[in-house]
Every structure is written in structure tokens, then in C-alpha cells.
Amino acid sequence: MPHTTMLSRPASTAQQVHDWLYQRIIRGELPPGTRISETEIGDRIGLSRQPVREAFIRLAGEGLAEIRPQRGTYIGKISVMSVLSARLIREAVESDLCRMVAGLRPDLSQMEAELVIQQQADQDKDVAEFIASDDRFHHAIATAAGQPAVWQDLERLKSQMNRLRHMSMRVFDRSQTIAQHRAILEALQAGNADAADAGIRLHLRQMLTELPEMAAAQPDYFTE
Amino acid sequence: MPHTTMLSRPASTAQQVHDWLYQRIIRGELPPGTRISETEIGDRIGLSRQPVREAFIRLAGEGLAEIRPQRGTYIGKISVMSVLSARLIREAVESDLCRMVAGLRPDLSQMEAELVIQQQADQDKDVAEFIASDDRFHHAIATAAGQPAVWQDLERLKSQMNRLRHMSMRVFDRSQTIAQHRAILEALQAGNADAADAGIRLHLRQMLTELPEMAAAQPDYFTE
DNA sequence: CAGACTTTACTTGTATGGAAGTATACCATA
DNA sequence: TATGGTATACTTCCATACAAGTAAAGTCTG
């Protein structure tokens, strides 16, 4: 196979439309159940239906949109089952990753830096920045374990969780999240695999309490 | 298998094209690196380029095809990183699931039945049936743990692994796989969480020895 | 007024024609 | 022979037209 060029060509129009919609969905700007239309979006951004349609297909493949033939396309509701499933998978995987990190004793300075960023974002009430740093913190665990590809796979599963987090982060206490992160980091720095394991599991079980509350507050945003 | 709509409506043409190509890729009938073309496939099955194109987009989203703009579309090579990542995730998740099953002591008769099927398929050298039963065996673990949705998520990650298995199952000893399955089942029946955990981890690490051998035998089918 | 039928305005699905880009065979030239 | 330009035959990408299906408003009928 010919060598793949490192020079990144400008992404295709369909790709750009997909990314734009993806971000809007994850951030909650397009609420679950919202109806979207190929022609309507195409007209608004000056494109034909085709690239928009292809973006819809990709979103449906990611579980973020539901295409009902001849009826319309809708922003998918947040699947409670998907969130619980992704949460369980994250707990199992990140638990193993933490044990690997505790054994490797690698450099963890990036995780320290993210903790500082999270404190600042908490003070500034910058939800988007807090979530972004939270992701980088967990990503750093996978990297420190020598398994960066694992995080890529988790990202795909996380999309439903991320939508929930954008909702819940505005409501729930972020300082508790920071404290849990610190406990995990200290256990990793000490090379204490059992403590790191327990810390990450406790941290990721936080969602088990947040999910029912958010589902009760906005029942029409969720589906079983 | 990609999620097929349970609706009675016949699937769209694009969906059928996708499913057809998906099966051919997983089974190795379309080897990695094979060039496929919208027009060529469309002509062969009597369709226009559009439905075929949309099937390509879906396959690319699943990591099974690579669309190179203005150049061509190719069956994706088996990503070693993806296989290793999916394997690590499976080990972590199924380990946790086994611990849950050992605590719940549910009915495990389906897993017993699958063991019988696997022995028969081994004798008959029916590779496809053996793999199908293998999948049902692991699926039953998730179901017994009360987490059927988790298996759906693992399925999406498993596609690259499945391609490898269709290659390696013809080469490697299947009786060893059966013995490992039996050890796991007996540990679960005894409610021995530690033994079940150790058994499933040993079982899933089998791939760590198979992968390098297959990659060495068919290097042009793989990419890092 | 209630209910069934019809019209109409949407939706997504598919087909087709060109636009832009790429790779290769061909050929002239030194 | 080796080299570089050029024509040509592809590819995917996007726009457009039409087909098939849905849903809801409007209308007729009892």
C-alpha cells in the first residue's frame, strides 16, 4: 500500500457537517428528540442534501441520530442502557489500566497539570473546559499504561455518557470529582494498585447516582 | 453483526448492501487491501452508485473499509492495535462479568449446551459454526451477569478480532479453546469468582500468541 | 357535529450527470 | 535508454431530479 500522506487534506464537506452536528449533539445544543431535515440543514449552510444525508448516516451509526425512512430524522434520545453499559465497561477497563500504571510507575505530570486546570475551570464555572480536562485526565491513564489505542475505543462508547455529563455537570458538585481524581493520582504515584483500583471504581460509580436524577428531571430526553 | 432493525419493513437497499459486504469482509472472502468500487459493485448487483456509496460510508465508520477520496475504496487491513485494544477491553470487562456471575449463581444451562455444540463443530471441522457458538458462549456470560447490553457494545469492538479469528481458527487447536471454556463454566457453577476470573483472562490471552503468528504468516493483511 | 376520504406538503430513498482529483499508459525528446 | 509531459481512464464527491412513502390539514358526506 502506498505510503499515507501526513499532509492532511481539508476534510470533505460531509465530514465537516458530521463533526459540526456531533459537537452540537454532545453539548446538548440539539436536544434529544429534535427533528432535523436534510433539506433544511443543507439550505441553511448552502449545501445540497447529499453531504448532509451522509452526515446523518454516520450519526445514526454512532447511535446519535435515528433515521426513520420517509418520516424524518431525529436526534436520538439518551439511551439509559447504553450509558450504564458504557459505564460498566469503563469501570472494568480503567480499573485494569490503573493496575498497569501502578506497576509501571511512569511519569504522571500531565495528570497533575489537569488537576490544576480542573480547579480553575471549577472556579470559573467553565463546564466545557472542565469536561475536556476530565477527559484528558482519563486519557492520560490509558497513555501512562502504554495503551493509547484503548482510549480511542472507549471514546466511541462514551458518546452517550458525554451527553449526560454535559447535562449533569451543571448540577452536580464538581469539587467531589476533583477530590476523586486526586485520590486516584496519589494512589498511582504511590504505586498502590489496590487503592488506585478502588479509587477509579468509586469515581466511575458516581454516575450511577447522577443518571437516575437526570432521567427523572428530564424524562423525555431519555429512553430505556 | 451490525444492528438490524427489528421492524417488519424490508431493510433499505443500502442497508442490504452494507450487510452483504460486512459478512464477506468478516469471513475473509474480501481480503484486506482489496479494492472495491461504487460503480463496479453497483453494476454487478443492478443498483446505482448511491446505495453502494452509503454502504461504503457505513463500513468506513466501522473501521472495515478505507475511503481515499478520488483514489478508491479499499477493504481495510486488520489493525493490530485495534485487535490488541479490543482484546484488552474484553479481558477487563468479561473478567468483571464473570465475577458478577459467580456471585449471582444463575442458570448456566445454555453455556453447557454451547460446549456440546463446540465439540461437535470441532469434530465436523465446521469453523463458522464453532465461532458462532463461541460467541454465544461469551454472550451468555454477559446475559447471566444481567448485562446483555454490554455484549452489544463489545460486538462493535470485536469486528477486527472476528476477522482474525476466521483466519486463525483454521490453524490453531480448537480443543484447547473448549477446555478453557469448560474451566470457566465449572468455576462459574462453583461460584468461584477468583477461578472464573483467572480462567477468562487466560482464555482471552490466547490471542496474544495467535496474533503474531497470523501476522507473520500474512503480513500484507495487517497494519500496525 | 363526527368521521372518512382527499389533497397537499413534507420526509427519506434512489438514479444520474457532471466536477475535481488521481494514477497510469503513452509518447515525444534528449 | 532514460526522462518528462500529456492524454486518458478511472476514482470519489457533490448537485439535482424524481420516486415512494408518511402525516396532517382540509373537505366532503352522513
Short mmCIF file of C-alpha atoms (C1' of nucleotides) in Angstrom, two decimals:
data_model
loop_
_atom_site.label_atom_id
_atom_site.label_comp_id
_atom_site.label_asym_id
_atom_site.label_seq_id
_atom_site.Cartn_x
_atom_site.Cartn_y
_atom_site.Cartn_z
CA MET A 1 0.00 0.00 0.00
CA PRO A 2 1.40 3.43 -0.92
CA HIS A 3 2.52 5.47 1.98
CA THR A 4 -0.21 7.53 3.59
CA THR A 5 0.47 11.21 3.36
CA MET A 6 0.87 13.03 6.61
CA LEU A 7 -0.36 16.22 4.98
CA SER A 8 -3.97 16.45 6.00
CA ARG A 9 -6.20 17.38 3.13
CA PRO A 10 -9.14 19.55 4.02
CA ALA A 11 -11.88 17.30 5.34
CA SER A 12 -14.74 16.57 3.00
CA THR A 13 -17.87 18.66 3.29
CA ALA A 14 -19.86 15.71 4.59
CA GLN A 15 -17.20 15.16 7.25
CA GLN A 16 -17.41 18.78 8.36
CA VAL A 17 -21.19 18.62 8.59
CA HIS A 18 -20.91 15.46 10.65
CA ASP A 19 -18.40 16.96 13.06
CA TRP A 20 -20.46 20.12 13.44
CA LEU A 21 -23.63 18.20 14.26
CA TYR A 22 -21.72 15.79 16.51
CA GLN A 23 -20.45 18.59 18.70
CA ARG A 24 -23.85 20.22 18.89
CA ILE A 25 -25.45 16.95 19.94
CA ILE A 26 -22.85 16.12 22.58
CA ARG A 27 -23.07 19.60 24.06
CA GLY A 28 -26.82 19.40 24.27
CA GLU A 29 -27.43 22.28 21.87
CA LEU A 30 -29.50 19.86 19.82
CA PRO A 31 -31.69 18.24 22.49
CA PRO A 32 -32.80 14.61 22.24
CA GLY A 33 -35.86 14.19 20.04
CA THR A 34 -35.15 17.27 17.92
CA ARG A 35 -36.20 16.80 14.33
CA ILE A 36 -33.54 17.50 11.72
CA SER A 37 -34.00 17.57 7.97
CA GLU A 38 -31.59 17.03 5.11
CA THR A 39 -33.01 19.86 3.02
CA GLU A 40 -33.40 22.29 5.90
CA ILE A 41 -29.81 21.95 7.12
CA GLY A 42 -28.50 21.84 3.57
CA ASP A 43 -30.20 25.08 2.70
CA ARG A 44 -29.06 26.78 5.87
CA ILE A 45 -25.37 26.07 5.27
CA GLY A 46 -25.55 26.37 1.50
CA LEU A 47 -25.16 22.74 0.51
CA SER A 48 -27.18 20.13 -1.26
CA ARG A 49 -28.90 17.30 0.55
CA GLN A 50 -26.23 14.75 -0.27
CA PRO A 51 -23.41 15.73 2.12
CA VAL A 52 -25.93 16.36 4.88
CA ARG A 53 -27.50 12.99 4.26
CA GLU A 54 -24.16 11.25 4.55
CA ALA A 55 -23.54 13.04 7.84
CA PHE A 56 -26.90 11.75 9.10
CA ILE A 57 -25.95 8.20 8.16
CA ARG A 58 -22.74 8.43 10.14
CA LEU A 59 -24.52 9.93 13.16
CA ALA A 60 -27.06 7.12 13.05
CA GLY A 61 -24.21 4.62 13.01
CA GLU A 62 -22.87 6.21 16.18
CA GLY A 63 -26.26 5.96 17.86
CA LEU A 64 -26.69 9.74 17.98
CA ALA A 65 -29.47 10.04 15.41
CA GLU A 66 -32.39 7.93 14.31
CA ILE A 67 -33.36 7.86 10.65
CA ARG A 68 -36.97 6.89 10.12
CA PRO A 69 -37.46 6.25 6.40
CA GLN A 70 -39.92 8.57 4.71
CA ARG A 71 -40.74 10.04 8.12
CA GLY A 72 -37.82 12.11 9.27
CA THR A 73 -34.56 12.06 11.17
CA TYR A 74 -34.41 12.82 14.87
CA ILE A 75 -31.69 13.44 17.40
CA GLY A 76 -31.55 10.22 19.36
CA LYS A 77 -32.63 10.19 22.96
CA ILE A 78 -30.03 9.27 25.55
CA SER A 79 -30.20 5.52 25.99
CA VAL A 80 -30.10 4.63 29.68
CA MET A 81 -28.96 1.13 28.81
CA SER A 82 -26.12 2.48 26.67
CA VAL A 83 -24.97 4.79 29.42
CA LEU A 84 -25.00 2.00 32.00
CA SER A 85 -23.25 -0.36 29.63
CA ALA A 86 -20.54 2.14 28.75
CA ARG A 87 -20.10 2.96 32.42
CA LEU A 88 -19.61 -0.69 33.35
CA ILE A 89 -17.10 -1.13 30.53
CA ARG A 90 -15.18 1.96 31.58
CA GLU A 91 -15.02 0.78 35.18
CA ALA A 92 -13.66 -2.63 34.18
CA VAL A 93 -11.15 -1.29 31.67
CA GLU A 94 -9.87 1.72 33.58
CA SER A 95 -9.54 -0.45 36.67
CA ASP A 96 -7.17 -2.73 34.77
CA LEU A 97 -5.35 0.26 33.29
CA CYS A 98 -4.83 1.74 36.76
CA ARG A 99 -3.30 -1.51 37.96
CA MET A 100 -0.92 -1.45 35.00
CA VAL A 101 0.06 2.17 35.70
CA ALA A 102 0.66 1.45 39.37
CA GLY A 103 3.08 -1.27 38.33
CA LEU A 104 4.87 0.78 35.70
CA ARG A 105 5.43 3.94 37.76
CA PRO A 106 5.59 6.21 34.69
CA ASP A 107 5.67 9.99 34.55
CA LEU A 108 2.30 11.39 35.67
CA SER A 109 2.98 15.11 35.44
CA GLN A 110 0.24 15.66 32.87
CA MET A 111 -2.36 14.30 35.26
CA GLU A 112 -1.12 16.73 37.92
CA ALA A 113 -1.47 19.56 35.44
CA GLU A 114 -5.02 18.56 34.58
CA LEU A 115 -5.98 18.69 38.26
CA VAL A 116 -4.89 22.34 38.37
CA ILE A 117 -6.88 23.09 35.23
CA GLN A 118 -9.94 21.42 36.70
CA GLN A 119 -9.77 23.53 39.85
CA GLN A 120 -9.56 26.67 37.75
CA ALA A 121 -12.42 25.57 35.50
CA ASP A 122 -14.48 24.78 38.57
CA GLN A 123 -13.95 28.29 39.92
CA ASP A 124 -14.73 29.82 36.54
CA LYS A 125 -17.78 27.58 36.20
CA ASP A 126 -16.49 26.67 32.71
CA VAL A 127 -18.33 23.39 32.19
CA ALA A 128 -16.94 22.66 28.73
CA GLU A 129 -13.35 23.17 29.84
CA PHE A 130 -13.91 21.05 32.93
CA ILE A 131 -15.23 18.15 30.89
CA ALA A 132 -12.42 18.49 28.37
CA SER A 133 -9.81 18.33 31.14
CA ASP A 134 -11.66 15.44 32.77
CA ASP A 135 -11.36 13.53 29.50
CA ARG A 136 -7.68 14.33 29.20
CA PHE A 137 -7.15 13.07 32.77
CA HIS A 138 -8.64 9.69 31.98
CA HIS A 139 -6.94 9.62 28.60
CA ALA A 140 -3.64 10.12 30.41
CA ILE A 141 -4.27 6.96 32.43
CA ALA A 142 -4.51 4.91 29.25
CA THR A 143 -1.41 6.58 27.85
CA ALA A 144 0.55 6.01 31.05
CA ALA A 145 -0.44 2.35 30.87
CA GLY A 146 1.06 2.19 27.39
CA GLN A 147 -2.37 1.61 25.81
CA PRO A 148 -3.33 4.81 23.99
CA ALA A 149 -5.45 2.91 21.47
CA VAL A 150 -7.75 1.71 24.22
CA TRP A 151 -8.90 5.25 24.87
CA GLN A 152 -9.86 5.61 21.22
CA ASP A 153 -12.18 2.65 21.56
CA LEU A 154 -13.63 3.94 24.81
CA GLU A 155 -14.33 7.30 23.16
CA ARG A 156 -16.76 5.67 20.76
CA LEU A 157 -18.68 4.13 23.65
CA LYS A 158 -18.57 7.33 25.65
CA SER A 159 -20.69 9.48 23.34
CA GLN A 160 -23.94 8.78 25.15
CA MET A 161 -22.20 9.31 28.52
CA ASN A 162 -20.79 12.62 27.36
CA ARG A 163 -24.24 13.96 26.58
CA LEU A 164 -25.34 13.05 30.09
CA ARG A 165 -22.28 14.71 31.59
CA HIS A 166 -22.95 17.98 29.83
CA MET A 167 -26.33 17.94 31.48
CA SER A 168 -25.26 16.79 34.93
CA MET A 169 -22.06 18.81 35.24
CA ARG A 170 -24.13 21.95 35.54
CA VAL A 171 -25.98 20.47 38.50
CA PHE A 172 -23.68 18.24 40.48
CA ASP A 173 -20.72 19.08 42.65
CA ARG A 174 -17.55 19.26 40.64
CA SER A 175 -15.27 19.54 43.69
CA GLN A 176 -16.12 15.96 44.57
CA THR A 177 -14.92 14.89 41.13
CA ILE A 178 -11.64 16.71 41.70
CA ALA A 179 -11.16 15.04 45.07
CA GLN A 180 -11.71 11.64 43.49
CA HIS A 181 -9.23 12.44 40.75
CA ARG A 182 -6.66 13.45 43.35
CA ALA A 183 -7.12 10.22 45.29
CA ILE A 184 -6.59 8.21 42.11
CA LEU A 185 -3.49 10.18 41.15
CA GLU A 186 -1.94 9.81 44.60
CA ALA A 187 -2.53 6.07 44.58
CA LEU A 188 -0.89 5.81 41.16
CA GLN A 189 2.08 7.90 42.28
CA ALA A 190 2.48 5.65 45.31
CA GLY A 191 2.30 2.59 43.09
CA ASN A 192 -0.62 1.30 45.15
CA ALA A 193 -2.59 -0.80 42.66
CA ASP A 194 -5.38 -1.76 45.06
CA ALA A 195 -6.01 1.82 46.11
CA ALA A 196 -5.96 3.08 42.52
CA ASP A 197 -8.37 0.33 41.50
CA ALA A 198 -10.75 1.17 44.33
CA GLY A 199 -10.45 4.88 43.57
CA ILE A 200 -11.30 4.65 39.90
CA ARG A 201 -14.21 2.31 40.54
CA LEU A 202 -15.67 4.59 43.17
CA HIS A 203 -15.19 7.55 40.84
CA LEU A 204 -16.93 5.92 37.90
CA ARG A 205 -19.81 4.69 40.04
CA GLN A 206 -20.69 8.31 40.72
CA MET A 207 -22.70 8.22 37.54
CA LEU A 208 -24.99 5.58 38.97
CA THR A 209 -26.41 8.21 41.27
CA GLU A 210 -26.40 11.05 38.75
CA LEU A 211 -28.16 9.15 35.96
CA PRO A 212 -31.47 8.46 37.73
CA GLU A 213 -31.69 12.05 38.93
CA MET A 214 -31.15 13.49 35.47
CA ALA A 215 -33.56 10.99 33.94
CA ALA A 216 -36.19 11.99 36.49
CA ALA A 217 -35.65 15.69 35.84
CA GLN A 218 -35.84 15.38 32.02
CA PRO A 219 -37.69 12.15 31.30
CA ASP A 220 -38.38 12.99 27.65
CA TYR A 221 -34.65 13.25 26.95
CA PHE A 222 -34.10 9.59 27.82
CA THR A 223 -35.17 6.20 26.61
CA GLU A 224 -34.69 2.86 28.25
CA MET B 1 -23.22 -8.26 13.20
CA PRO B 2 -24.46 -4.73 12.64
CA HIS B 3 -27.66 -3.97 14.43
CA THR B 4 -30.52 -4.90 12.17
CA THR B 5 -33.81 -3.15 12.67
CA MET B 6 -36.45 -5.36 14.13
CA LEU B 7 -39.02 -3.57 12.03
CA SER B 8 -41.03 -5.69 9.62
CA ARG B 9 -40.25 -3.25 6.84
CA PRO B 10 -37.70 -4.66 4.41
CA ALA B 11 -34.31 -3.07 5.02
CA SER B 12 -33.25 -0.35 2.60
CA THR B 13 -31.14 -1.34 -0.35
CA ALA B 14 -28.14 0.48 1.08
CA GLN B 15 -28.55 -1.45 4.32
CA GLN B 16 -28.65 -4.75 2.46
CA VAL B 17 -25.52 -3.88 0.51
CA HIS B 18 -23.80 -2.98 3.78
CA ASP B 19 -24.77 -6.23 5.48
CA TRP B 20 -23.70 -8.26 2.47
CA LEU B 21 -20.27 -6.63 2.33
CA TYR B 22 -19.94 -6.79 6.13
CA GLN B 23 -20.35 -10.56 6.17
CA ARG B 24 -17.96 -11.03 3.27
CA ILE B 25 -15.31 -8.94 5.00
CA ILE B 26 -15.64 -10.66 8.38
CA ARG B 27 -15.45 -14.08 6.78
CA GLY B 28 -12.35 -13.15 4.86
CA GLU B 29 -13.97 -13.56 1.45
CA LEU B 30 -12.91 -9.99 0.73
CA PRO B 31 -9.28 -9.98 1.85
CA PRO B 32 -7.69 -6.89 3.41
CA GLY B 33 -6.45 -4.44 0.82
CA THR B 34 -8.98 -5.48 -1.83
CA ARG B 35 -10.09 -2.57 -3.96
CA ILE B 36 -13.83 -2.05 -4.22
CA SER B 37 -15.63 0.46 -6.43
CA GLU B 38 -19.05 2.09 -6.23
CA THR B 39 -19.74 1.66 -9.93
CA GLU B 40 -18.36 -1.85 -10.18
CA ILE B 41 -20.42 -3.22 -7.28
CA GLY B 42 -23.45 -1.20 -8.29
CA ASP B 43 -23.39 -2.60 -11.80
CA ARG B 44 -22.88 -6.13 -10.58
CA ILE B 45 -25.93 -6.13 -8.33
CA GLY B 46 -28.05 -3.88 -10.53
CA LEU B 47 -28.05 -0.70 -8.45
CA SER B 48 -26.85 2.83 -8.86
CA ARG B 49 -23.76 4.11 -7.13
CA GLN B 50 -25.66 5.90 -4.38
CA PRO B 51 -26.75 2.97 -2.19
CA VAL B 52 -23.37 1.35 -2.63
CA ARG B 53 -21.67 4.57 -1.64
CA GLU B 54 -23.70 4.79 1.54
CA ALA B 55 -22.78 1.20 2.39
CA PHE B 56 -19.12 2.16 1.96
CA ILE B 57 -19.57 5.07 4.34
CA ARG B 58 -21.04 2.78 6.98
CA LEU B 59 -18.22 0.27 6.56
CA ALA B 60 -15.64 3.03 6.86
CA GLY B 61 -17.29 4.16 10.09
CA GLU B 62 -16.88 0.65 11.45
CA GLY B 63 -13.21 0.59 10.50
CA LEU B 64 -13.71 -2.13 7.91
CA ALA B 65 -13.09 -0.04 4.81
CA GLU B 66 -10.90 2.91 3.94
CA ILE B 67 -12.21 5.56 1.57
CA ARG B 68 -9.44 7.51 -0.12
CA PRO B 69 -11.02 10.48 -1.88
CA GLN B 70 -10.64 10.48 -5.64
CA ARG B 71 -8.40 7.42 -5.33
CA GLY B 72 -10.54 4.46 -4.43
CA THR B 73 -12.00 2.48 -1.57
CA TYR B 74 -10.21 -0.49 -0.10
CA ILE B 75 -11.05 -3.23 2.35
CA GLY B 76 -9.25 -2.16 5.49
CA LYS B 77 -6.33 -4.16 6.71
CA ILE B 78 -6.62 -5.78 10.13
CA SER B 79 -5.30 -3.25 12.60
CA VAL B 80 -3.02 -4.97 15.10
CA MET B 81 -3.54 -2.10 17.51
CA SER B 82 -7.32 -2.43 17.26
CA VAL B 83 -7.19 -6.16 17.88
CA LEU B 84 -4.95 -5.72 20.90
CA SER B 85 -7.10 -2.92 22.23
CA ALA B 86 -10.33 -4.88 21.82
CA ARG B 87 -8.70 -7.88 23.42
CA LEU B 88 -7.63 -5.87 26.47
CA ILE B 89 -11.10 -4.42 26.80
CA ARG B 90 -12.71 -7.83 26.53
CA GLU B 91 -10.41 -9.24 29.20
CA ALA B 92 -11.20 -6.44 31.62
CA VAL B 93 -14.95 -6.47 31.01
CA GLU B 94 -15.53 -10.21 30.86
CA SER B 95 -13.41 -10.61 33.98
CA ASP B 96 -15.78 -8.33 35.84
CA LEU B 97 -18.79 -10.06 34.31
CA CYS B 98 -17.51 -13.44 35.46
CA ARG B 99 -17.15 -12.16 39.00
CA MET B 100 -20.73 -10.96 38.89
CA VAL B 101 -21.98 -14.30 37.56
CA ALA B 102 -20.06 -16.22 40.22
CA GLY B 103 -21.85 -14.16 42.84
CA LEU B 104 -25.29 -14.47 41.30
CA ARG B 105 -25.26 -18.24 40.70
CA PRO B 106 -27.79 -18.03 37.85
CA ASP B 107 -28.87 -20.74 35.44
CA LEU B 108 -25.99 -21.66 33.14
CA SER B 109 -27.57 -24.43 31.10
CA GLN B 110 -27.14 -22.56 27.84
CA MET B 111 -23.40 -22.41 28.33
CA GLU B 112 -23.36 -26.17 28.89
CA ALA B 113 -25.28 -26.64 25.66
CA GLU B 114 -22.83 -24.48 23.74
CA LEU B 115 -19.94 -26.64 24.94
CA VAL B 116 -21.61 -29.67 23.37
CA ILE B 117 -22.13 -27.77 20.14
CA GLN B 118 -18.50 -26.72 20.10
CA GLN B 119 -17.31 -30.29 20.47
CA GLN B 120 -19.48 -31.36 17.58
CA ALA B 121 -18.36 -28.42 15.42
CA ASP B 122 -14.75 -29.26 16.22
CA GLN B 123 -15.23 -32.84 15.05
CA ASP B 124 -17.01 -31.66 11.92
CA LYS B 125 -14.33 -29.02 11.33
CA ASP B 126 -17.17 -26.51 10.90
CA VAL B 127 -15.26 -23.31 11.56
CA ALA B 128 -18.20 -20.94 11.10
CA GLU B 129 -20.41 -22.88 13.49
CA PHE B 130 -17.62 -23.11 16.04
CA ILE B 131 -17.10 -19.36 16.01
CA ALA B 132 -20.83 -18.73 16.24
CA SER B 133 -21.14 -20.98 19.27
CA ASP B 134 -18.04 -19.41 20.81
CA ASP B 135 -19.72 -16.03 20.52
CA ARG B 136 -22.93 -17.33 22.07
CA PHE B 137 -20.91 -18.78 24.96
CA HIS B 138 -19.39 -15.41 25.79
CA HIS B 139 -22.68 -13.65 25.15
CA ALA B 140 -24.26 -15.96 27.71
CA ILE B 141 -21.79 -14.76 30.32
CA ALA B 142 -22.98 -11.18 29.86
CA THR B 143 -26.60 -12.30 29.94
CA ALA B 144 -26.06 -14.35 33.09
CA ALA B 145 -24.50 -11.29 34.70
CA GLY B 146 -27.68 -9.37 33.93
CA GLN B 147 -25.85 -7.11 31.46
CA PRO B 148 -27.00 -8.11 27.97
CA ALA B 149 -26.40 -4.60 26.60
CA VAL B 150 -22.70 -4.86 27.38
CA TRP B 151 -22.31 -7.58 24.79
CA GLN B 152 -23.83 -5.33 22.14
CA ASP B 153 -21.11 -2.78 22.80
CA LEU B 154 -18.40 -5.42 22.77
CA GLU B 155 -19.67 -6.67 19.42
CA ARG B 156 -18.85 -3.37 17.80
CA LEU B 157 -15.27 -3.57 19.06
CA LYS B 158 -14.95 -7.21 18.11
CA SER B 159 -15.21 -6.81 14.32
CA GLN B 160 -11.46 -6.66 13.78
CA MET B 161 -10.98 -9.59 16.17
CA ASN B 162 -13.56 -11.64 14.32
CA ARG B 163 -11.68 -11.28 11.05
CA LEU B 164 -8.56 -12.56 12.77
CA ARG B 165 -10.46 -15.48 14.27
CA HIS B 166 -11.80 -16.61 10.93
CA MET B 167 -8.19 -16.81 9.81
CA SER B 168 -6.71 -18.40 12.93
CA MET B 169 -9.48 -20.87 13.72
CA ARG B 170 -8.48 -22.87 10.69
CA VAL B 171 -4.95 -23.17 12.02
CA PHE B 172 -4.99 -23.36 15.78
CA ASP B 173 -6.16 -26.07 18.10
CA ARG B 174 -9.83 -25.70 18.90
CA SER B 175 -9.82 -28.39 21.60
CA GLN B 176 -7.75 -26.08 23.78
CA THR B 177 -10.44 -23.43 23.43
CA ILE B 178 -13.07 -25.94 24.53
CA ALA B 179 -11.02 -26.94 27.57
CA GLN B 180 -10.68 -23.30 28.57
CA HIS B 181 -14.42 -22.79 28.17
CA ARG B 182 -15.10 -25.80 30.37
CA ALA B 183 -12.78 -24.50 33.09
CA ILE B 184 -14.57 -21.15 33.07
CA LEU B 185 -18.01 -22.77 33.21
CA GLU B 186 -17.03 -25.05 36.10
CA ALA B 187 -15.66 -22.12 38.07
CA LEU B 188 -18.88 -20.18 37.49
CA GLN B 189 -21.02 -23.15 38.51
CA ALA B 190 -18.96 -23.48 41.68
CA GLY B 191 -19.38 -19.80 42.38
CA ASN B 192 -15.61 -19.41 42.48
CA ALA B 193 -15.05 -15.81 41.37
CA ASP B 194 -11.26 -15.91 41.50
CA ALA B 195 -11.05 -19.09 39.43
CA ALA B 196 -13.54 -17.77 36.88
CA ASP B 197 -11.61 -14.50 36.63
CA ALA B 198 -8.31 -16.32 36.11
CA GLY B 199 -9.92 -18.66 33.59
CA ILE B 200 -11.41 -15.97 31.37
CA ARG B 201 -8.21 -13.92 31.43
CA LEU B 202 -6.10 -16.92 30.46
CA HIS B 203 -8.58 -17.75 27.72
CA LEU B 204 -8.60 -14.28 26.21
CA ARG B 205 -4.82 -14.01 26.35
CA GLN B 206 -4.65 -16.90 23.91
CA MET B 207 -4.97 -14.34 21.17
CA LEU B 208 -1.71 -12.73 22.20
CA THR B 209 0.09 -15.79 20.88
CA GLU B 210 -2.11 -16.29 17.84
CA LEU B 211 -1.95 -12.71 16.57
CA PRO B 212 1.83 -12.53 15.95
CA GLU B 213 1.79 -15.88 14.17
CA MET B 214 -1.01 -14.88 11.85
CA ALA B 215 0.59 -11.50 11.21
CA ALA B 216 3.85 -13.22 10.34
CA ALA B 217 2.12 -15.66 8.01
CA GLN B 218 0.12 -12.98 6.14
CA PRO B 219 1.94 -9.70 6.74
CA ASP B 220 0.15 -7.83 3.94
CA TYR B 221 -3.20 -8.47 5.61
CA PHE B 222 -2.23 -6.47 8.69
CA THR B 223 -1.25 -2.96 9.61
CA GLU B 224 0.12 -1.66 12.85
"C1'" DC C 1 -71.08 17.77 14.52
"C1'" DA C 2 -68.44 13.32 13.63
"C1'" DG C 3 -65.99 10.59 10.69
"C1'" DA C 4 -63.96 9.01 6.45
"C1'" DC C 5 -61.72 10.49 2.26
"C1'" DT C 6 -58.67 13.54 -0.42
"C1'" DT C 7 -55.33 16.76 -1.16
"C1'" DT C 8 -51.01 18.65 -0.18
"C1'" DA C 9 -46.75 19.36 1.73
"C1'" DC C 10 -43.45 17.42 3.56
"C1'" DT C 11 -39.81 13.32 4.50
"C1'" DT C 12 -36.08 9.96 3.08
"C1'" DG C 13 -34.52 6.65 -0.82
"C1'" DT C 14 -32.52 6.10 -5.34
"C1'" DA C 15 -30.73 7.37 -10.01
"C1'" DT C 16 -27.86 10.18 -12.80
"C1'" DG C 17 -24.85 13.87 -14.54
"C1'" DG C 18 -21.03 16.45 -14.02
"C1'" DA C 19 -16.74 18.38 -11.12
"C1'" DA C 20 -12.39 17.65 -9.07
"C1'" DG C 21 -8.67 14.80 -8.26
"C1'" DT C 22 -5.53 10.70 -9.06
"C1'" DA C 23 -2.90 7.09 -11.40
"C1'" DT C 24 -1.22 5.11 -15.40
"C1'" DA C 25 -0.28 4.24 -20.17
"C1'" DC C 26 1.65 6.55 -23.92
"C1'" DC C 27 4.78 9.27 -26.44
"C1'" DA C 28 8.00 12.77 -27.70
"C1'" DT C 29 12.62 14.26 -26.69
"C1'" DA C 30 17.37 14.36 -25.34
"C1'" DT D 1 17.70 4.05 -22.83
"C1'" DA D 2 16.04 7.32 -19.66
"C1'" DT D 3 13.11 11.18 -18.66
"C1'" DG D 4 9.35 14.23 -18.53
"C1'" DG D 5 4.98 15.90 -20.41
"C1'" DT D 6 0.29 14.65 -21.80
"C1'" DA D 7 -3.82 12.28 -22.77
"C1'" DT D 8 -6.97 9.13 -20.87
"C1'" DA D 9 -9.42 6.35 -17.93
"C1'" DC D 10 -10.56 5.73 -13.87
"C1'" DT D 11 -11.99 7.17 -8.66
"C1'" DT D 12 -14.80 9.57 -5.14
"C1'" DC D 13 -17.53 13.92 -4.21
"C1'" DC D 14 -21.42 16.92 -4.80
"C1'" DA D 15 -25.74 18.67 -7.04
"C1'" DT D 16 -30.07 17.73 -8.91
"C1'" DA D 17 -34.29 15.27 -10.32
"C1'" DC D 18 -37.52 12.02 -9.47
"C1'" DA D 19 -39.79 8.09 -6.89
"C1'" DA D 20 -42.01 6.22 -2.81
"C1'" DG D 21 -43.90 6.86 1.47
"C1'" DT D 22 -45.85 9.48 5.54
"C1'" DA D 23 -48.58 12.76 8.11
"C1'" DA D 24 -51.54 16.23 8.76
"C1'" DA D 25 -54.59 19.70 7.18
"C1'" DG D 26 -58.67 20.38 4.50
"C1'" DT D 27 -63.09 18.76 2.64
"C1'" DC D 28 -66.92 16.25 1.65
"C1'" DT D 29 -70.63 13.17 3.38
"C1'" DG D 30 -73.71 11.11 6.61
#
